[in-house]
Short mmCIF file of C-alpha atoms in Angstrom, two decimals:
data_model
loop_
_atom_site.label_atom_id
_atom_site.label_comp_id
_atom_site.label_asym_id
_atom_site.label_seq_id
_atom_site.Cartn_x
_atom_site.Cartn_y
_atom_site.Cartn_z
CA MET H 1 -4.57 53.69 9.29
CA ALA H 2 -6.45 50.54 9.93
CA ASP H 3 -6.31 47.71 7.42
CA SER H 4 -9.31 47.12 5.01
CA SER H 5 -10.87 43.83 4.96
CA PHE H 6 -13.48 41.37 3.79
CA ASP H 7 -14.62 37.89 4.34
CA ILE H 8 -14.72 35.28 1.68
CA VAL H 9 -17.73 32.81 2.49
CA SER H 10 -19.72 30.11 0.83
CA LYS H 11 -23.40 30.24 2.23
CA ILE H 12 -26.67 29.13 0.71
CA ASP H 13 -29.79 31.24 0.82
CA ARG H 14 -32.07 28.37 1.89
CA GLN H 15 -35.32 30.47 1.32
CA GLU H 16 -34.33 30.95 -2.08
CA VAL H 17 -33.24 27.16 -2.58
CA ASP H 18 -36.97 26.44 -0.96
CA ASN H 19 -38.57 28.86 -3.45
CA ALA H 20 -36.57 27.03 -6.33
CA LEU H 21 -37.95 23.72 -5.17
CA ASN H 22 -41.47 24.86 -4.86
CA GLN H 23 -41.41 26.34 -8.45
CA THR H 24 -39.84 22.89 -9.61
CA VAL H 25 -42.84 20.89 -7.73
CA LYS H 26 -45.48 22.91 -9.61
CA GLU H 27 -43.83 22.84 -12.99
CA ILE H 28 -43.44 18.95 -12.78
CA GLY H 29 -47.11 18.69 -11.76
CA HIS H 30 -48.06 20.89 -14.72
CA ARG H 31 -45.91 19.50 -17.49
CA PHE H 32 -47.24 17.04 -20.02
CA ASP H 33 -43.86 15.19 -20.32
CA PHE H 34 -44.08 14.51 -16.54
CA LYS H 35 -47.70 13.05 -16.42
CA GLY H 36 -47.70 9.38 -15.24
CA THR H 37 -44.15 9.26 -14.41
CA GLY H 38 -44.29 9.47 -10.63
CA ALA H 39 -41.66 12.47 -10.66
CA SER H 40 -41.40 14.26 -7.54
CA ILE H 41 -38.91 16.52 -5.82
CA SER H 42 -38.82 17.30 -1.85
CA TRP H 43 -36.58 18.12 0.87
CA SER H 44 -34.83 15.10 2.43
CA GLY H 45 -33.68 16.53 5.89
CA GLN H 46 -31.90 19.97 6.05
CA GLU H 47 -28.95 19.15 3.70
CA HIS H 48 -30.38 17.19 0.72
CA ILE H 49 -33.08 17.27 -1.83
CA GLU H 50 -34.49 14.03 -2.93
CA ILE H 51 -35.89 13.32 -6.71
CA LYS H 52 -38.04 10.37 -7.47
CA ALA H 53 -39.34 9.02 -10.95
CA ASN H 54 -40.01 5.89 -12.67
CA SER H 55 -37.19 6.20 -14.91
CA GLU H 56 -33.48 7.54 -14.97
CA GLU H 57 -34.33 10.17 -17.78
CA ARG H 58 -37.52 11.47 -15.83
CA ALA H 59 -35.33 11.81 -12.59
CA SER H 60 -32.51 13.62 -14.68
CA ALA H 61 -35.17 15.71 -16.20
CA ALA H 62 -36.67 16.82 -13.00
CA LEU H 63 -32.93 17.71 -11.77
CA ASP H 64 -32.79 19.77 -14.82
CA VAL H 65 -35.85 21.65 -14.06
CA PHE H 66 -34.59 22.37 -10.51
CA LYS H 67 -31.23 23.54 -11.89
CA GLU H 68 -33.23 25.91 -14.19
CA LYS H 69 -35.15 27.41 -11.16
CA VAL H 70 -31.97 27.65 -9.21
CA ILE H 71 -30.30 29.78 -11.81
CA LYS H 72 -33.43 31.78 -12.14
CA ARG H 73 -33.30 32.70 -8.34
CA GLY H 74 -29.88 34.04 -8.75
CA LEU H 75 -27.91 31.04 -7.02
CA SER H 76 -24.74 29.42 -8.25
CA LEU H 77 -25.11 25.69 -9.60
CA LYS H 78 -22.02 24.95 -7.52
CA ILE H 79 -24.16 24.63 -4.44
CA LEU H 80 -25.64 21.44 -5.74
CA ASP H 81 -23.96 18.22 -5.70
CA ALA H 82 -26.19 15.66 -7.54
CA GLY H 83 -25.78 11.87 -7.27
CA GLU H 84 -26.57 9.31 -9.75
CA PRO H 85 -30.25 7.86 -9.97
CA LYS H 86 -30.44 4.80 -8.06
CA LEU H 87 -33.24 2.08 -8.55
CA SER H 88 -35.08 1.50 -5.42
CA GLY H 89 -37.83 -0.92 -5.65
CA LYS H 90 -39.95 0.24 -8.76
CA GLU H 91 -38.65 4.04 -8.88
CA TYR H 92 -35.39 5.84 -9.31
CA LYS H 93 -34.31 8.02 -6.46
CA MET H 94 -31.65 10.83 -6.98
CA LEU H 95 -29.96 12.53 -3.88
CA VAL H 96 -28.85 16.27 -4.45
CA ALA H 97 -26.78 17.51 -1.50
CA LEU H 98 -26.30 21.23 -0.81
CA LYS H 99 -22.66 22.27 -0.53
CA GLU H 100 -22.13 25.07 2.03
CA GLY H 101 -18.93 26.40 3.62
CA ILE H 102 -15.21 26.34 2.46
CA ASP H 103 -13.54 23.39 3.66
CA GLN H 104 -9.98 23.27 4.79
CA GLU H 105 -8.51 22.13 1.37
CA ASN H 106 -10.33 24.79 -0.53
CA ALA H 107 -9.45 27.62 1.89
CA LYS H 108 -5.77 26.64 1.62
CA LYS H 109 -5.93 26.72 -2.20
CA ILE H 110 -7.60 30.09 -2.15
CA SER H 111 -5.16 31.41 0.34
CA LYS H 112 -2.17 30.21 -1.76
CA MET H 113 -3.82 31.85 -4.82
CA ILE H 114 -4.30 35.13 -3.12
CA ARG H 115 -0.47 35.07 -1.89
CA ASP H 116 0.90 33.91 -5.32
CA GLU H 117 -1.18 35.85 -7.71
CA GLY H 118 -2.51 38.73 -5.63
CA PRO H 119 -0.86 42.11 -4.85
CA LYS H 120 1.75 42.22 -2.18
CA GLY H 121 0.73 43.16 1.36
CA VAL H 122 -2.51 41.19 1.14
CA LYS H 123 -2.92 38.84 4.10
CA ALA H 124 -5.56 35.92 4.05
CA GLN H 125 -6.38 34.33 7.20
CA ILE H 126 -8.53 31.04 7.42
CA GLN H 127 -11.26 31.33 10.17
CA GLY H 128 -13.23 28.06 10.16
CA GLU H 129 -15.33 27.74 7.09
CA GLU H 130 -14.37 31.37 5.74
CA LEU H 131 -11.50 33.51 4.83
CA ARG H 132 -10.59 37.11 6.17
CA VAL H 133 -8.77 38.97 3.65
CA SER H 134 -6.92 42.10 4.65
CA SER H 135 -4.71 44.89 3.27
CA LYS H 136 -3.66 48.47 3.59
CA LYS H 137 -5.27 49.48 0.33
CA LYS H 138 -8.92 48.94 -0.64
CA ASP H 139 -7.91 48.72 -4.32
CA ASP H 140 -5.88 45.63 -3.61
CA LEU H 141 -8.94 44.06 -2.11
CA GLN H 142 -10.83 45.00 -5.22
CA GLU H 143 -8.33 43.23 -7.29
CA ILE H 144 -8.35 40.08 -4.95
CA ILE H 145 -12.20 39.91 -5.55
CA SER H 146 -11.70 40.31 -9.37
CA LEU H 147 -9.05 37.55 -9.24
CA LEU H 148 -11.12 35.08 -7.22
CA LYS H 149 -14.43 35.73 -9.60
CA GLY H 150 -12.27 35.00 -12.59
CA LYS H 151 -11.06 31.81 -11.28
CA ASP H 152 -13.08 28.58 -11.59
CA LEU H 153 -13.41 27.03 -8.39
CA ASP H 154 -15.62 24.09 -7.56
CA ILE H 155 -17.37 26.10 -4.70
CA ALA H 156 -19.81 29.17 -4.90
CA LEU H 157 -17.85 32.10 -3.11
CA GLN H 158 -19.47 35.48 -1.76
CA PHE H 159 -17.71 38.40 -0.50
CA THR H 160 -19.06 39.78 2.75
CA ASN H 161 -18.19 42.45 5.55
CA TYR H 162 -16.13 44.52 3.10
CA ARG H 163 -14.79 47.43 5.25
#
């Protein structure tokens, strides 16, 4: 009997992030408390979102609106890595990085967690920016998924290729 397996990945649905960004742009344009503050939010390359406003508070408020939209689109806030608002000329700029992929440190931490707390006979292999978890029993794999969903990790995890 072949082993059952699944992959643990950390991927971002860019279309949903883009939709959340567009909704935020609309809301900032219409809301009374953003009138005259020069508040804007836009893509800055492929991996960053840039927020601009004439005060730290407005930049943070724009970030809060964006986070609200991200949650409504069904994405995790763990994909966002917001920096501090920095004064640049007459306006404040804030860069929000998008975190994607499982780095080696987190992959080792998750692998160790599976070995220590998971059922016996479950194997976890690090494959680049993802982990492959395999076992003889499908119930053990379900248990691993429940275990990882219960942990508070600093990255957003998805479980794919369940066989």
